[in-house]
Amino acid sequence: MTRASVRITGPNPLGDPMPSTMRKPFNDVEKAAVEAAMERARSGLTGRIGPDPALHSQDAELRWVEAVLRHRLSLLSLGRPVAIRTRDDHTHPLVADGRHFPAVALSIPFADRTLDFLATYDDRRRLTFDVVGPCDLCGEPVPTEEINRLEDLGDFLLQTRDALGGSPRFRTSPAHAATCPARGN
Ligand SMILES: [Zn+2]
């Protein structure tokens, strides 16, 4: 299977690639993400977001992961609270081939849909976020695109897939059905 054949569908798929004809209305997060993505596409520049918040020993790790996602997506700059649900994900390991620590699942509920994220450590031991969507081949919820910036989220919403390129964890996800051909090849 080629990466181009990986398509994200959901309860409210954006049917059209052009922003002028996109499903409406966007909420504040979506609007900010799309604007950031279009600005990056126009200027070729990405805004600076600064270092991730530190993990302090007294913090619960789930709260820290949530704080990092808020930071990466610049949610604090929206000027209004954005709810995020955070829990352990017992399907995916926190590190590739790991066994002992579960990944972290995060959901941002919107009025008409929920965006689901998976937080894991990549092979450089950097906390990384993937948006989770149904696999095209087996329908199971798998990490589909790496989303570590507001601009990435905008590209995802605009379905500008070339700018994203797919999550490295798509093929390795244990969430695929056992017989899914997308898995591990
Ligand atoms: Zn699959």
mmCIF file with all atom_site columns, C-alpha atoms in Angstrom, residues 30-182:
data_model
loop_
_atom_site.group_PDB
_atom_site.id
_atom_site.type_symbol
_atom_site.label_atom_id
_atom_site.label_alt_id
_atom_site.label_comp_id
_atom_site.label_asym_id
_atom_site.label_entity_id
_atom_site.label_seq_id
_atom_site.pdbx_PDB_ins_code
_atom_site.Cartn_x
_atom_site.Cartn_y
_atom_site.Cartn_z
_atom_site.occupancy
_atom_site.B_iso_or_equiv
_atom_site.pdbx_formal_charge
_atom_site.auth_seq_id
_atom_site.auth_comp_id
_atom_site.auth_asym_id
_atom_site.auth_atom_id
_atom_site.pdbx_PDB_model_num
ATOM 1   C CA . GLU A 1 30  ? -9.522  24.644 14.084 1.00 0.00 ? 30  GLU A CA 1
ATOM 2   C CA . LYS A 1 31  ? -9.614  28.212 12.832 1.00 0.00 ? 31  LYS A CA 1
ATOM 3   C CA . ALA A 1 32  ? -6.289  29.058 14.458 1.00 0.00 ? 32  ALA A CA 1
ATOM 4   C CA . ALA A 1 33  ? -4.740  25.847 13.106 1.00 0.00 ? 33  ALA A CA 1
ATOM 5   C CA . VAL A 1 34  ? -5.895  26.455 9.547  1.00 0.00 ? 34  VAL A CA 1
ATOM 6   C CA . GLU A 1 35  ? -4.684  30.059 9.649  1.00 0.00 ? 35  GLU A CA 1
ATOM 7   C CA . ALA A 1 36  ? -1.286  28.931 10.958 1.00 0.00 ? 36  ALA A CA 1
ATOM 8   C CA . ALA A 1 37  ? -0.994  26.262 8.264  1.00 0.00 ? 37  ALA A CA 1
ATOM 9   C CA . MET A 1 38  ? -1.888  28.684 5.488  1.00 0.00 ? 38  MET A CA 1
ATOM 10  C CA . GLU A 1 39  ? 0.615   31.211 6.826  1.00 0.00 ? 39  GLU A CA 1
ATOM 11  C CA . ARG A 1 40  ? 3.329   28.542 6.910  1.00 0.00 ? 40  ARG A CA 1
ATOM 12  C CA . ALA A 1 41  ? 2.470   27.492 3.360  1.00 0.00 ? 41  ALA A CA 1
ATOM 13  C CA . ARG A 1 42  ? 2.545   31.119 2.202  1.00 0.00 ? 42  ARG A CA 1
ATOM 14  C CA . SER A 1 43  ? 5.717   32.233 3.963  1.00 0.00 ? 43  SER A CA 1
ATOM 15  C CA . GLY A 1 44  ? 7.598   28.964 4.280  1.00 0.00 ? 44  GLY A CA 1
ATOM 16  C CA . LEU A 1 45  ? 8.258   29.932 7.885  1.00 0.00 ? 45  LEU A CA 1
ATOM 17  C CA . THR A 1 46  ? 7.072   28.324 11.074 1.00 0.00 ? 46  THR A CA 1
ATOM 18  C CA . GLY A 1 47  ? 6.437   30.359 14.172 1.00 0.00 ? 47  GLY A CA 1
ATOM 19  C CA . ARG A 1 48  ? 8.611   29.786 17.201 1.00 0.00 ? 48  ARG A CA 1
ATOM 20  C CA . ILE A 1 49  ? 6.881   28.002 20.031 1.00 0.00 ? 49  ILE A CA 1
ATOM 21  C CA . GLY A 1 50  ? 9.763   27.666 22.487 1.00 0.00 ? 50  GLY A CA 1
ATOM 22  C CA . PRO A 1 51  ? 10.759  24.703 24.611 1.00 0.00 ? 51  PRO A CA 1
ATOM 23  C CA . ASP A 1 52  ? 8.242   22.252 26.043 1.00 0.00 ? 52  ASP A CA 1
ATOM 24  C CA . PRO A 1 53  ? 7.144   22.710 29.630 1.00 0.00 ? 53  PRO A CA 1
ATOM 25  C CA . ALA A 1 54  ? 9.374   20.785 32.000 1.00 0.00 ? 54  ALA A CA 1
ATOM 26  C CA . LEU A 1 55  ? 8.300   17.620 33.764 1.00 0.00 ? 55  LEU A CA 1
ATOM 27  C CA . HIS A 1 56  ? 8.611   18.374 37.458 1.00 0.00 ? 56  HIS A CA 1
ATOM 28  C CA . SER A 1 57  ? 8.837   15.465 39.805 1.00 0.00 ? 57  SER A CA 1
ATOM 29  C CA . GLN A 1 58  ? 5.674   16.471 41.602 1.00 0.00 ? 58  GLN A CA 1
ATOM 30  C CA . ASP A 1 59  ? 3.636   16.511 38.394 1.00 0.00 ? 59  ASP A CA 1
ATOM 31  C CA . ALA A 1 60  ? 1.596   13.553 37.316 1.00 0.00 ? 60  ALA A CA 1
ATOM 32  C CA . GLU A 1 61  ? 2.877   12.412 33.945 1.00 0.00 ? 61  GLU A CA 1
ATOM 33  C CA . LEU A 1 62  ? -0.561  12.544 32.329 1.00 0.00 ? 62  LEU A CA 1
ATOM 34  C CA . ARG A 1 63  ? -0.876  16.194 33.310 1.00 0.00 ? 63  ARG A CA 1
ATOM 35  C CA . TRP A 1 64  ? 2.563   16.892 31.918 1.00 0.00 ? 64  TRP A CA 1
ATOM 36  C CA . VAL A 1 65  ? 1.759   15.229 28.587 1.00 0.00 ? 65  VAL A CA 1
ATOM 37  C CA . GLU A 1 66  ? -1.406  17.287 28.403 1.00 0.00 ? 66  GLU A CA 1
ATOM 38  C CA . ALA A 1 67  ? 0.577   20.458 29.141 1.00 0.00 ? 67  ALA A CA 1
ATOM 39  C CA . VAL A 1 68  ? 3.027   19.609 26.343 1.00 0.00 ? 68  VAL A CA 1
ATOM 40  C CA . LEU A 1 69  ? 0.178   19.134 23.842 1.00 0.00 ? 69  LEU A CA 1
ATOM 41  C CA . ARG A 1 70  ? -1.321  22.467 24.883 1.00 0.00 ? 70  ARG A CA 1
ATOM 42  C CA . HIS A 1 71  ? 2.075   24.059 24.392 1.00 0.00 ? 71  HIS A CA 1
ATOM 43  C CA . ARG A 1 72  ? 2.817   22.444 21.018 1.00 0.00 ? 72  ARG A CA 1
ATOM 44  C CA . LEU A 1 73  ? -0.607  23.456 19.675 1.00 0.00 ? 73  LEU A CA 1
ATOM 45  C CA . SER A 1 74  ? -0.283  26.967 21.154 1.00 0.00 ? 74  SER A CA 1
ATOM 46  C CA . LEU A 1 75  ? -3.657  26.512 22.835 1.00 0.00 ? 75  LEU A CA 1
ATOM 47  C CA . LEU A 1 76  ? -2.871  28.995 25.595 1.00 0.00 ? 76  LEU A CA 1
ATOM 48  C CA . SER A 1 77  ? -2.645  31.806 23.047 1.00 0.00 ? 77  SER A CA 1
ATOM 49  C CA . LEU A 1 78  ? -6.271  31.282 22.049 1.00 0.00 ? 78  LEU A CA 1
ATOM 50  C CA . GLY A 1 79  ? -7.320  33.175 25.145 1.00 0.00 ? 79  GLY A CA 1
ATOM 51  C CA . ARG A 1 80  ? -10.031 30.734 26.098 1.00 0.00 ? 80  ARG A CA 1
ATOM 52  C CA . PRO A 1 81  ? -9.940  27.359 27.796 1.00 0.00 ? 81  PRO A CA 1
ATOM 53  C CA . VAL A 1 82  ? -9.725  24.209 25.675 1.00 0.00 ? 82  VAL A CA 1
ATOM 54  C CA . ALA A 1 83  ? -10.766 20.985 27.369 1.00 0.00 ? 83  ALA A CA 1
ATOM 55  C CA . ILE A 1 84  ? -8.502  17.977 26.884 1.00 0.00 ? 84  ILE A CA 1
ATOM 56  C CA . ARG A 1 85  ? -9.271  14.490 28.187 1.00 0.00 ? 85  ARG A CA 1
ATOM 57  C CA . THR A 1 86  ? -6.165  12.496 29.020 1.00 0.00 ? 86  THR A CA 1
ATOM 58  C CA . ARG A 1 87  ? -5.821  8.826  29.951 1.00 0.00 ? 87  ARG A CA 1
ATOM 59  C CA . ASP A 1 88  ? -3.496  5.862  29.598 1.00 0.00 ? 88  ASP A CA 1
ATOM 60  C CA . ASP A 1 89  ? -3.648  4.081  26.234 1.00 0.00 ? 89  ASP A CA 1
ATOM 61  C CA . HIS A 1 90  ? -3.262  0.390  26.938 1.00 0.00 ? 90  HIS A CA 1
ATOM 62  C CA . THR A 1 91  ? -3.083  -0.573 23.265 1.00 0.00 ? 91  THR A CA 1
ATOM 63  C CA . HIS A 1 92  ? 0.140   1.261  22.423 1.00 0.00 ? 92  HIS A CA 1
ATOM 64  C CA . PRO A 1 93  ? 3.398   1.217  24.376 1.00 0.00 ? 93  PRO A CA 1
ATOM 65  C CA . LEU A 1 94  ? 4.962   4.508  25.417 1.00 0.00 ? 94  LEU A CA 1
ATOM 66  C CA . VAL A 1 95  ? 8.212   3.638  23.610 1.00 0.00 ? 95  VAL A CA 1
ATOM 67  C CA . ALA A 1 96  ? 8.662   1.492  20.526 1.00 0.00 ? 96  ALA A CA 1
ATOM 68  C CA . ASP A 1 97  ? 8.824   -2.176 21.535 1.00 0.00 ? 97  ASP A CA 1
ATOM 69  C CA . GLY A 1 98  ? 8.238   -1.182 25.141 1.00 0.00 ? 98  GLY A CA 1
ATOM 70  C CA . ARG A 1 99  ? 6.130   -3.239 27.494 1.00 0.00 ? 99  ARG A CA 1
ATOM 71  C CA . HIS A 1 100 ? 5.865   -1.608 30.849 1.00 0.00 ? 100 HIS A CA 1
ATOM 72  C CA . PHE A 1 101 ? 4.474   1.843  30.257 1.00 0.00 ? 101 PHE A CA 1
ATOM 73  C CA . PRO A 1 102 ? 1.308   2.634  28.328 1.00 0.00 ? 102 PRO A CA 1
ATOM 74  C CA . ALA A 1 103 ? 1.145   5.442  25.796 1.00 0.00 ? 103 ALA A CA 1
ATOM 75  C CA . VAL A 1 104 ? -1.087  8.397  26.563 1.00 0.00 ? 104 VAL A CA 1
ATOM 76  C CA . ALA A 1 105 ? -4.378  9.018  24.775 1.00 0.00 ? 105 ALA A CA 1
ATOM 77  C CA . LEU A 1 106 ? -5.664  12.581 24.586 1.00 0.00 ? 106 LEU A CA 1
ATOM 78  C CA . SER A 1 107 ? -8.976  13.834 23.228 1.00 0.00 ? 107 SER A CA 1
ATOM 79  C CA . ILE A 1 108 ? -10.042 17.355 22.417 1.00 0.00 ? 108 ILE A CA 1
ATOM 80  C CA . PRO A 1 109 ? -13.837 17.377 22.350 1.00 0.00 ? 109 PRO A CA 1
ATOM 81  C CA . PHE A 1 110 ? -15.484 19.807 19.979 1.00 0.00 ? 110 PHE A CA 1
ATOM 82  C CA . ALA A 1 111 ? -19.160 20.442 19.391 1.00 0.00 ? 111 ALA A CA 1
ATOM 83  C CA . ASP A 1 112 ? -19.431 18.141 16.401 1.00 0.00 ? 112 ASP A CA 1
ATOM 84  C CA . ARG A 1 113 ? -16.487 15.771 16.704 1.00 0.00 ? 113 ARG A CA 1
ATOM 85  C CA . THR A 1 114 ? -13.565 14.743 18.857 1.00 0.00 ? 114 THR A CA 1
ATOM 86  C CA . LEU A 1 115 ? -9.930  14.903 17.824 1.00 0.00 ? 115 LEU A CA 1
ATOM 87  C CA . ASP A 1 116 ? -7.971  12.019 19.305 1.00 0.00 ? 116 ASP A CA 1
ATOM 88  C CA . PHE A 1 117 ? -4.212  12.093 19.849 1.00 0.00 ? 117 PHE A CA 1
ATOM 89  C CA . LEU A 1 118 ? -1.691  9.501  20.892 1.00 0.00 ? 118 LEU A CA 1
ATOM 90  C CA . ALA A 1 119 ? 1.427   10.567 22.810 1.00 0.00 ? 119 ALA A CA 1
ATOM 91  C CA . THR A 1 120 ? 4.503   8.335  22.649 1.00 0.00 ? 120 THR A CA 1
ATOM 92  C CA . TYR A 1 121 ? 8.271   8.746  22.603 1.00 0.00 ? 121 TYR A CA 1
ATOM 93  C CA . ASP A 1 122 ? 9.874   8.595  19.191 1.00 0.00 ? 122 ASP A CA 1
ATOM 94  C CA . ASP A 1 123 ? 13.203  6.896  18.493 1.00 0.00 ? 123 ASP A CA 1
ATOM 95  C CA . ARG A 1 124 ? 15.002  10.068 19.608 1.00 0.00 ? 124 ARG A CA 1
ATOM 96  C CA . ARG A 1 125 ? 13.193  9.867  22.938 1.00 0.00 ? 125 ARG A CA 1
ATOM 97  C CA . ARG A 1 126 ? 11.215  12.960 22.182 1.00 0.00 ? 126 ARG A CA 1
ATOM 98  C CA . LEU A 1 127 ? 7.581   13.105 23.220 1.00 0.00 ? 127 LEU A CA 1
ATOM 99  C CA . THR A 1 128 ? 5.601   13.125 20.007 1.00 0.00 ? 128 THR A CA 1
ATOM 100 C CA . PHE A 1 129 ? 1.920   13.352 19.153 1.00 0.00 ? 129 PHE A CA 1
ATOM 101 C CA . ASP A 1 130 ? -0.044  11.568 16.476 1.00 0.00 ? 130 ASP A CA 1
ATOM 102 C CA . VAL A 1 131 ? -3.611  12.210 15.502 1.00 0.00 ? 131 VAL A CA 1
ATOM 103 C CA . VAL A 1 132 ? -5.592  8.979  15.670 1.00 0.00 ? 132 VAL A CA 1
ATOM 104 C CA . GLY A 1 133 ? -8.051  8.002  12.962 1.00 0.00 ? 133 GLY A CA 1
ATOM 105 C CA . PRO A 1 134 ? -9.571  4.872  11.479 1.00 0.00 ? 134 PRO A CA 1
ATOM 106 C CA . CYS A 1 135 ? -7.250  2.744  9.363  1.00 0.00 ? 135 CYS A CA 1
ATOM 107 C CA . ASP A 1 136 ? -8.333  2.729  5.748  1.00 0.00 ? 136 ASP A CA 1
ATOM 108 C CA . LEU A 1 137 ? -7.930  -1.017 5.529  1.00 0.00 ? 137 LEU A CA 1
ATOM 109 C CA . CYS A 1 138 ? -9.155  -2.387 8.846  1.00 0.00 ? 138 CYS A CA 1
ATOM 110 C CA . GLY A 1 139 ? -11.040 0.541  10.343 1.00 0.00 ? 139 GLY A CA 1
ATOM 111 C CA . GLU A 1 140 ? -9.308  0.352  13.711 1.00 0.00 ? 140 GLU A CA 1
ATOM 112 C CA . PRO A 1 141 ? -8.195  3.634  15.322 1.00 0.00 ? 141 PRO A CA 1
ATOM 113 C CA . VAL A 1 142 ? -4.476  4.009  14.577 1.00 0.00 ? 142 VAL A CA 1
ATOM 114 C CA . PRO A 1 143 ? -1.928  6.851  14.627 1.00 0.00 ? 143 PRO A CA 1
ATOM 115 C CA . THR A 1 144 ? -2.183  8.410  11.171 1.00 0.00 ? 144 THR A CA 1
ATOM 116 C CA . GLU A 1 145 ? -0.357  11.737 11.176 1.00 0.00 ? 145 GLU A CA 1
ATOM 117 C CA . GLU A 1 146 ? 2.305   13.220 13.400 1.00 0.00 ? 146 GLU A CA 1
ATOM 118 C CA . ILE A 1 147 ? 0.965   16.491 14.765 1.00 0.00 ? 147 ILE A CA 1
ATOM 119 C CA . ASN A 1 148 ? 3.450   18.440 16.826 1.00 0.00 ? 148 ASN A CA 1
ATOM 120 C CA . ARG A 1 149 ? 2.565   21.978 15.877 1.00 0.00 ? 149 ARG A CA 1
ATOM 121 C CA . LEU A 1 150 ? -0.560  24.025 15.325 1.00 0.00 ? 150 LEU A CA 1
ATOM 122 C CA . GLU A 1 151 ? 0.454   24.264 11.641 1.00 0.00 ? 151 GLU A CA 1
ATOM 123 C CA . ASP A 1 152 ? 0.493   20.458 11.380 1.00 0.00 ? 152 ASP A CA 1
ATOM 124 C CA . LEU A 1 153 ? -3.025  20.333 12.775 1.00 0.00 ? 153 LEU A CA 1
ATOM 125 C CA . GLY A 1 154 ? -4.088  22.924 10.195 1.00 0.00 ? 154 GLY A CA 1
ATOM 126 C CA . ASP A 1 155 ? -2.586  20.853 7.374  1.00 0.00 ? 155 ASP A CA 1
ATOM 127 C CA . PHE A 1 156 ? -4.428  17.842 8.737  1.00 0.00 ? 156 PHE A CA 1
ATOM 128 C CA . LEU A 1 157 ? -7.717  19.735 8.822  1.00 0.00 ? 157 LEU A CA 1
ATOM 129 C CA . LEU A 1 158 ? -7.119  21.051 5.314  1.00 0.00 ? 158 LEU A CA 1
ATOM 130 C CA . GLN A 1 159 ? -6.220  17.541 4.175  1.00 0.00 ? 159 GLN A CA 1
ATOM 131 C CA . THR A 1 160 ? -2.975  18.787 2.645  1.00 0.00 ? 160 THR A CA 1
ATOM 132 C CA . ARG A 1 161 ? -1.510  15.359 3.096  1.00 0.00 ? 161 ARG A CA 1
ATOM 133 C CA . ASP A 1 162 ? 1.660   16.059 1.136  1.00 0.00 ? 162 ASP A CA 1
ATOM 134 C CA . ALA A 1 163 ? 2.699   18.524 3.803  1.00 0.00 ? 163 ALA A CA 1
ATOM 135 C CA . LEU A 1 164 ? 2.342   15.852 6.474  1.00 0.00 ? 164 LEU A CA 1
ATOM 136 C CA . GLY A 1 165 ? 3.410   12.520 5.054  1.00 0.00 ? 165 GLY A CA 1
ATOM 137 C CA . GLY A 1 166 ? 2.007   10.050 7.550  1.00 0.00 ? 166 GLY A CA 1
ATOM 138 C CA . SER A 1 167 ? 2.968   8.949  11.029 1.00 0.00 ? 167 SER A CA 1
ATOM 139 C CA . PRO A 1 168 ? 5.997   6.667  11.424 1.00 0.00 ? 168 PRO A CA 1
ATOM 140 C CA . ARG A 1 169 ? 3.834   4.783  13.929 1.00 0.00 ? 169 ARG A CA 1
ATOM 141 C CA . PHE A 1 170 ? 1.074   3.991  11.446 1.00 0.00 ? 170 PHE A CA 1
ATOM 142 C CA . ARG A 1 171 ? 2.593   0.687  10.343 1.00 0.00 ? 171 ARG A CA 1
ATOM 143 C CA . THR A 1 172 ? 3.810   -0.404 13.737 1.00 0.00 ? 172 THR A CA 1
ATOM 144 C CA . SER A 1 173 ? 0.596   0.296  15.624 1.00 0.00 ? 173 SER A CA 1
ATOM 145 C CA . PRO A 1 174 ? -0.705  -2.750 17.500 1.00 0.00 ? 174 PRO A CA 1
ATOM 146 C CA . ALA A 1 175 ? -4.192  -1.295 17.133 1.00 0.00 ? 175 ALA A CA 1
ATOM 147 C CA . HIS A 1 176 ? -4.561  -2.627 13.565 1.00 0.00 ? 176 HIS A CA 1
ATOM 148 C CA . ALA A 1 177 ? -6.642  -5.748 13.156 1.00 0.00 ? 177 ALA A CA 1
ATOM 149 C CA . ALA A 1 178 ? -4.385  -8.801 13.283 1.00 0.00 ? 178 ALA A CA 1
ATOM 150 C CA . THR A 1 179 ? -4.830  -9.473 9.584  1.00 0.00 ? 179 THR A CA 1
ATOM 151 C CA . CYS A 1 180 ? -4.584  -5.851 8.447  1.00 0.00 ? 180 CYS A CA 1
ATOM 152 C CA . PRO A 1 181 ? -2.173  -5.565 5.502  1.00 0.00 ? 181 PRO A CA 1
ATOM 153 C CA . ALA A 1 182 ? -1.169  -2.045 6.571  1.00 0.00 ? 182 ALA A CA 1
#
